[in-house]
XYZ file of C-alpha atoms in Angstrom:
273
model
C 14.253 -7.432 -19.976
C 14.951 -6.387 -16.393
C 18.893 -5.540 -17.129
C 17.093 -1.796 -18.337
C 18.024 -0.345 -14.994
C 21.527 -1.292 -14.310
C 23.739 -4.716 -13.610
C 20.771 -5.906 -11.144
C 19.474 -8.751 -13.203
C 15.991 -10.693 -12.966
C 16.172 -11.608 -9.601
C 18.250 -9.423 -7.708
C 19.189 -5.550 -6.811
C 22.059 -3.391 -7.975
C 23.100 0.087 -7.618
C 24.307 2.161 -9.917
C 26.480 5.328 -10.022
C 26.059 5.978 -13.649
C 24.149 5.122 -17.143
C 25.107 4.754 -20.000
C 22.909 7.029 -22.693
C 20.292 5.834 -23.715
C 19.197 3.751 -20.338
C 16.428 4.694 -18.825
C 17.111 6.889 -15.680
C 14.573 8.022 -14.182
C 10.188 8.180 -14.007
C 7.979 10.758 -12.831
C 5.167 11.693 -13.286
C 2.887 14.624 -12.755
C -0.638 14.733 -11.055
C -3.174 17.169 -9.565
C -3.663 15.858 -6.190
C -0.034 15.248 -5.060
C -0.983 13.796 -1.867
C -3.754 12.007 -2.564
C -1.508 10.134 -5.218
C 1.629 10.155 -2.197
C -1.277 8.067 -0.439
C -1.503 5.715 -2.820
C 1.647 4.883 -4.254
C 3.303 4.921 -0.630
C 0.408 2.159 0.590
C 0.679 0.459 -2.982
C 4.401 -0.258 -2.722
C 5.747 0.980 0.514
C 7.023 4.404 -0.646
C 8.182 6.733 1.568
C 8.576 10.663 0.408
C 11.114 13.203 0.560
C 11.511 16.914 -1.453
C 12.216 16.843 -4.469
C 14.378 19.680 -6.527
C 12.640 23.052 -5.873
C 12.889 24.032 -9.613
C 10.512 21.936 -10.377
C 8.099 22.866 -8.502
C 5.858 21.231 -5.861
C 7.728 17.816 -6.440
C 8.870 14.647 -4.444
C 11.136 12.002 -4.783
C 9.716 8.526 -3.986
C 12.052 6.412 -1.794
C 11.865 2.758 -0.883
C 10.653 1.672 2.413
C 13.676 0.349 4.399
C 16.847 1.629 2.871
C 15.879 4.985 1.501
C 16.654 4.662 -2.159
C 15.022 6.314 -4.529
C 12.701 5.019 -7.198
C 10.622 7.870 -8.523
C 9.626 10.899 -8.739
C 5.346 12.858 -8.380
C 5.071 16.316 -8.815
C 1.787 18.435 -8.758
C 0.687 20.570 -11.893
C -0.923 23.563 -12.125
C -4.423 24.292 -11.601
C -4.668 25.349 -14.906
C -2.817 23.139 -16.868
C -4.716 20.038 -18.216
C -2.143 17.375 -19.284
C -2.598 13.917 -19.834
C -1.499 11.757 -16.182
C 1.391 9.554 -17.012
C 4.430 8.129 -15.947
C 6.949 9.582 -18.010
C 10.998 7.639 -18.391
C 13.104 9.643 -18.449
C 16.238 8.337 -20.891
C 20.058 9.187 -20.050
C 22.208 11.558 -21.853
C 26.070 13.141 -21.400
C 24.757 16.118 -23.136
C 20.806 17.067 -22.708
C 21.186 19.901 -25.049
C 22.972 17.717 -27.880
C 19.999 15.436 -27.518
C 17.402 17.644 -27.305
C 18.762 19.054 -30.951
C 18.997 15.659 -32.364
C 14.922 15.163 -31.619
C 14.246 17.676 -33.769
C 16.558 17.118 -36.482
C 15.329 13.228 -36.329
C 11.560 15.045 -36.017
C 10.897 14.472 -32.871
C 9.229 17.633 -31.040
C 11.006 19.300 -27.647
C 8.203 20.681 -25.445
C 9.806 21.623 -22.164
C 13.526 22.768 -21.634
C 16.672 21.883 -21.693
C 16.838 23.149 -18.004
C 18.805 22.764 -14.753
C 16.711 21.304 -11.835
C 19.512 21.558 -9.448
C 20.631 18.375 -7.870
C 18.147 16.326 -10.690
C 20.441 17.916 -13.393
C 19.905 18.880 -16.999
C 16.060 17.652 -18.104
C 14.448 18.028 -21.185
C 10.843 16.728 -21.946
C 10.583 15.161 -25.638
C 8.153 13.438 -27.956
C 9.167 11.408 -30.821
C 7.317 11.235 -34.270
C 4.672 9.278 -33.239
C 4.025 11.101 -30.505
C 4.985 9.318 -27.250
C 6.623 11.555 -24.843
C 9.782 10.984 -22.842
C 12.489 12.789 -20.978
C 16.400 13.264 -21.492
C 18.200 13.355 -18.403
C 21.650 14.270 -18.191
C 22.667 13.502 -14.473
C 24.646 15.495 -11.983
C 24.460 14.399 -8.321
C 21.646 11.812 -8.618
C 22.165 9.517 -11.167
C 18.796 8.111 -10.858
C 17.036 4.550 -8.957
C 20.098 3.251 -6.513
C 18.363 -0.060 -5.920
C 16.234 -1.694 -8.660
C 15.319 -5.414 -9.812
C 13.257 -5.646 -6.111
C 9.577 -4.921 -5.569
C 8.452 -1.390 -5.686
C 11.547 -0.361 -8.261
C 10.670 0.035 -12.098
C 12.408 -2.605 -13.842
C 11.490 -2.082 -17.607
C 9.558 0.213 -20.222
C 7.832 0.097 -22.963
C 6.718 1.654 -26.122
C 3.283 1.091 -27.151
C 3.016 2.285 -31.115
C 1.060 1.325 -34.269
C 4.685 0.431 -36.346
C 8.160 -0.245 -34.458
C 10.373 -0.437 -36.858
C 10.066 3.464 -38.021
C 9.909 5.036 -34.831
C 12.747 2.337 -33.472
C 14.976 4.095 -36.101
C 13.992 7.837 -34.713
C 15.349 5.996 -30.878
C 18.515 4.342 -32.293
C 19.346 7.541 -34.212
C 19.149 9.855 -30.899
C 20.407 7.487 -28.886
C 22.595 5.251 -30.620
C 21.277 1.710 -29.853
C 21.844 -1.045 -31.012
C 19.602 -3.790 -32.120
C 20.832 -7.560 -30.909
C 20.084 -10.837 -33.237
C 16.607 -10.982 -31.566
C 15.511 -7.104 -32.173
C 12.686 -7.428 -33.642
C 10.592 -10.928 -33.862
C 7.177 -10.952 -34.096
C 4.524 -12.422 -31.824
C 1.094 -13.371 -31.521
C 0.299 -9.762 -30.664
C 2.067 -7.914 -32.781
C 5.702 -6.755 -33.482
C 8.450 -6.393 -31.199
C 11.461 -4.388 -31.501
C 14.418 -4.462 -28.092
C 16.638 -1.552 -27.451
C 20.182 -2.056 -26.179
C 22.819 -0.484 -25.167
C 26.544 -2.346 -24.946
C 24.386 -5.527 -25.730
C 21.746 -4.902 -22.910
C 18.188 -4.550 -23.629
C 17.304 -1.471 -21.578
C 13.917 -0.876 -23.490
C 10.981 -2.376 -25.606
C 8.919 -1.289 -28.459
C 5.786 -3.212 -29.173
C 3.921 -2.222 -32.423
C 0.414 -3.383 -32.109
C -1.063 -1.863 -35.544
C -5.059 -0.903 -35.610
C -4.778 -2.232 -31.681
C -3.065 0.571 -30.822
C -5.843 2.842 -28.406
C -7.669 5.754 -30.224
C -7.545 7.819 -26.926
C -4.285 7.159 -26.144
C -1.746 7.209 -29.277
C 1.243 6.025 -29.015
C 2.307 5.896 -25.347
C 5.559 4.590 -23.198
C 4.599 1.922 -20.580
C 6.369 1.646 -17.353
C 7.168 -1.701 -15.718
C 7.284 -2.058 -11.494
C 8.436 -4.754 -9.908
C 6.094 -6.931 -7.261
C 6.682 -9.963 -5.185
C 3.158 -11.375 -5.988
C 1.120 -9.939 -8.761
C -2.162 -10.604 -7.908
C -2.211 -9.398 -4.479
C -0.646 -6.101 -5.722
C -3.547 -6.177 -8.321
C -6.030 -6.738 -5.137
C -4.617 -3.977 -3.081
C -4.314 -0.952 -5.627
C -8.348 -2.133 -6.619
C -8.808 -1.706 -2.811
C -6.510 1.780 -2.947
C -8.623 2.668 -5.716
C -7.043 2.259 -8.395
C -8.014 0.459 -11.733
C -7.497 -3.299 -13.636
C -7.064 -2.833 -17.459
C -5.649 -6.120 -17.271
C -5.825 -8.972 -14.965
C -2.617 -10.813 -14.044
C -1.727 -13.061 -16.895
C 1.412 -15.415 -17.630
C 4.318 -13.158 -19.900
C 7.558 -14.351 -21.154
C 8.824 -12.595 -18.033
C 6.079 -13.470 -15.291
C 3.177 -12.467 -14.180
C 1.813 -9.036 -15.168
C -1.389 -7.165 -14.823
C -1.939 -3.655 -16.416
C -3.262 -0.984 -14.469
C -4.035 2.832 -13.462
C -3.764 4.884 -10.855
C -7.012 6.691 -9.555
C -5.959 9.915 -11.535
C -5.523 7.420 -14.513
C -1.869 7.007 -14.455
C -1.589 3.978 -16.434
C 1.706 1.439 -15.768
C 2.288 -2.239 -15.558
C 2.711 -4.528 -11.973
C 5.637 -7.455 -13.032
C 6.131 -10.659 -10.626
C 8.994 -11.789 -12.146
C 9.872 -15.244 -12.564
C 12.575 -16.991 -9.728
C-alpha cells in the first residue's frame, strides 16, 4: 500500500526526483479560511508553511517540521465560489495536455486547465465518470513530496465508488496501469480493485455498492501517515476537527477517518512496524 509515493516502503522515508505516470504526486486542497486551516494542519502534524506558486492564487506549500520537505499543498478560494472542501491527489503525467484529452475521450470531464503554475508545472483538474475529482500533474521543478512513508507525509489514496471494476477501467485506460494477481479480491466490505504502476500499487479503489454516501458520491480518500493513531485522533478532536471513524485495526494498521473543521475529509494511518 504505502509504495504509492515512491521507493520509501512501510516503514521508512525516501525521496524522489521523479514519478512515474500514473503515481500520485501531489495533494492540495482548497479552503476558505486559509489560516485558520494553516493552524490546524501545522499543530495537527507539525507543518510548517511557505508560498506557494503565485498563479494559483493565495496558496501555500505545506513543509515538514525539521527538514523542510514538502508534503502538501492549501490554497484559499474565492469568496464567491462554493466548492465542496477536499483533499484533492493529484496523479503524474509526461504530458498534462495528452491526459487531459484522454479524460474526455475515456468520459471523464476536465473542469480546470491544462495550465502552467510556474515552478508547480502543468496542472489540470479532472473528474472521472463517476464523478470523483482528481488532478494531472505534469512536473517541472518540483516533482512533488521529497520525504514520505514518515508521520505527517500522505502515504496512500483511495477511491471510494459504488462499482470498481468500471471506473478502474476509465484509470487504467488514462493512465496505463496495470492490475497485479491480487487486483481486485473482495472483502467483507465490499470490492477492492489496486492500481500499479511497474508492479507497485500506487492507488486503491474500494467499491462499496448502496454504502457508498448519498452526499458525497464517489470521492478519492487521502491516507497520512501518524506515529500513534489514536493520539492523532485525540488531538485534531481537541484542534477541532471531526471522528467519522474511530481508530480501528486495517490490513495496514491502525486507521481512523476524519475531517477537518471546514469538513475536509482524509484518513490518519499508524502503520504497522
Amino acid at each position: 500500500m504505502t509504495e504509492s509515493w515512491g521507493t520509501a516502503g512501510p516503514n521508512g522515508g525516501g525521496r524522489h526526483t521523479r514519478y512515474a505516470p500514473g503515481t500520485p504526486c501531489w495533494v492540495s486542497l482548497m479552503v476558505h479560511g486559509l489560516t485558520a486551516t494553516q493552524d490546524f494542519y501545522g499543530a495537527l502534524f507539525g507543518w510548517e508553511f511557505a508560498p506557494g506558486p503565485q498563479q494559483l492564487g493565495p496558496y501555500v506549500r505545506a513543509l515538514r517540521d525539521g527538514d523542510g520537505q514538502e508534503v502538501a499543498g492549501i490554497g484559499q478560494l474565492p469568496p464567491d465560489r462554493h466548492l465542496p472542501i477536499a483533499w484533492t491527489p493529484y496523479l503524474a503525467s509526461d504530458d498534462v495536455d495528452g491526459t487531459a484529452e484522454t479524460v474526455r475521450l475515456c468520459g471523464g470531464t476536465v473542469g480546470v486547465g491544462p495550465l502552467d503554475a510556474g515552478e508547480a508545472g502543468r496542472l489540470a483538474l479532472a473528474s472521472d465518470p463517476s464523478g470523483a475529482v482528481f488532478g494531472i500533474a505534469q512536473a517541472t521543478a518540483h516533482p512533488g513530496p521529497a520525504v514520505t512513508g514518515v508521520p505527517g507525509t500522505p502515504v496512500w489514496n483511495e477511491l471510494v465508488t459504488f462499482e470498481p471494476k468500471s471506473v478502474a477501467k476509465f484509470y487504467e485506460t488514462v493512465f496505463g496501469y496495470e492490475e497485479g494477481p491480487d487486483a481486485a479480491s473482495a472483502s467483507a466490505d465490499g470490492d477492492r480493485v489496486t492500481l500499479r504502476v511497474d508492479g507497485h500499487p500506487v492507488a486503491g479503489i474500494h467499491g462499496v455498492g448502496n454504502a457508498l454516501p448519498r452526499d458525497r458520491g464517489s470521492h478519492w480518500t487521502t491516507y497520512f501517515e501518524v506515529a500513534d493513531a489514536a493520539e492523532a485522533t485525540a488531538r485534531l478532536v481537541h484542534l477541532g476537527g471531526h471522528v467519522l471513524e474511530p481508530p480501528h485495526d486495517s490490513p495496514d494498521g491502525r486507521v481512523s477517518a476524519v475531517a477537518d473543521p471546514e469538513g475536509a475529509r482524509f484518513a490518519l494511518l499508524e502503520q504497522r512496524g
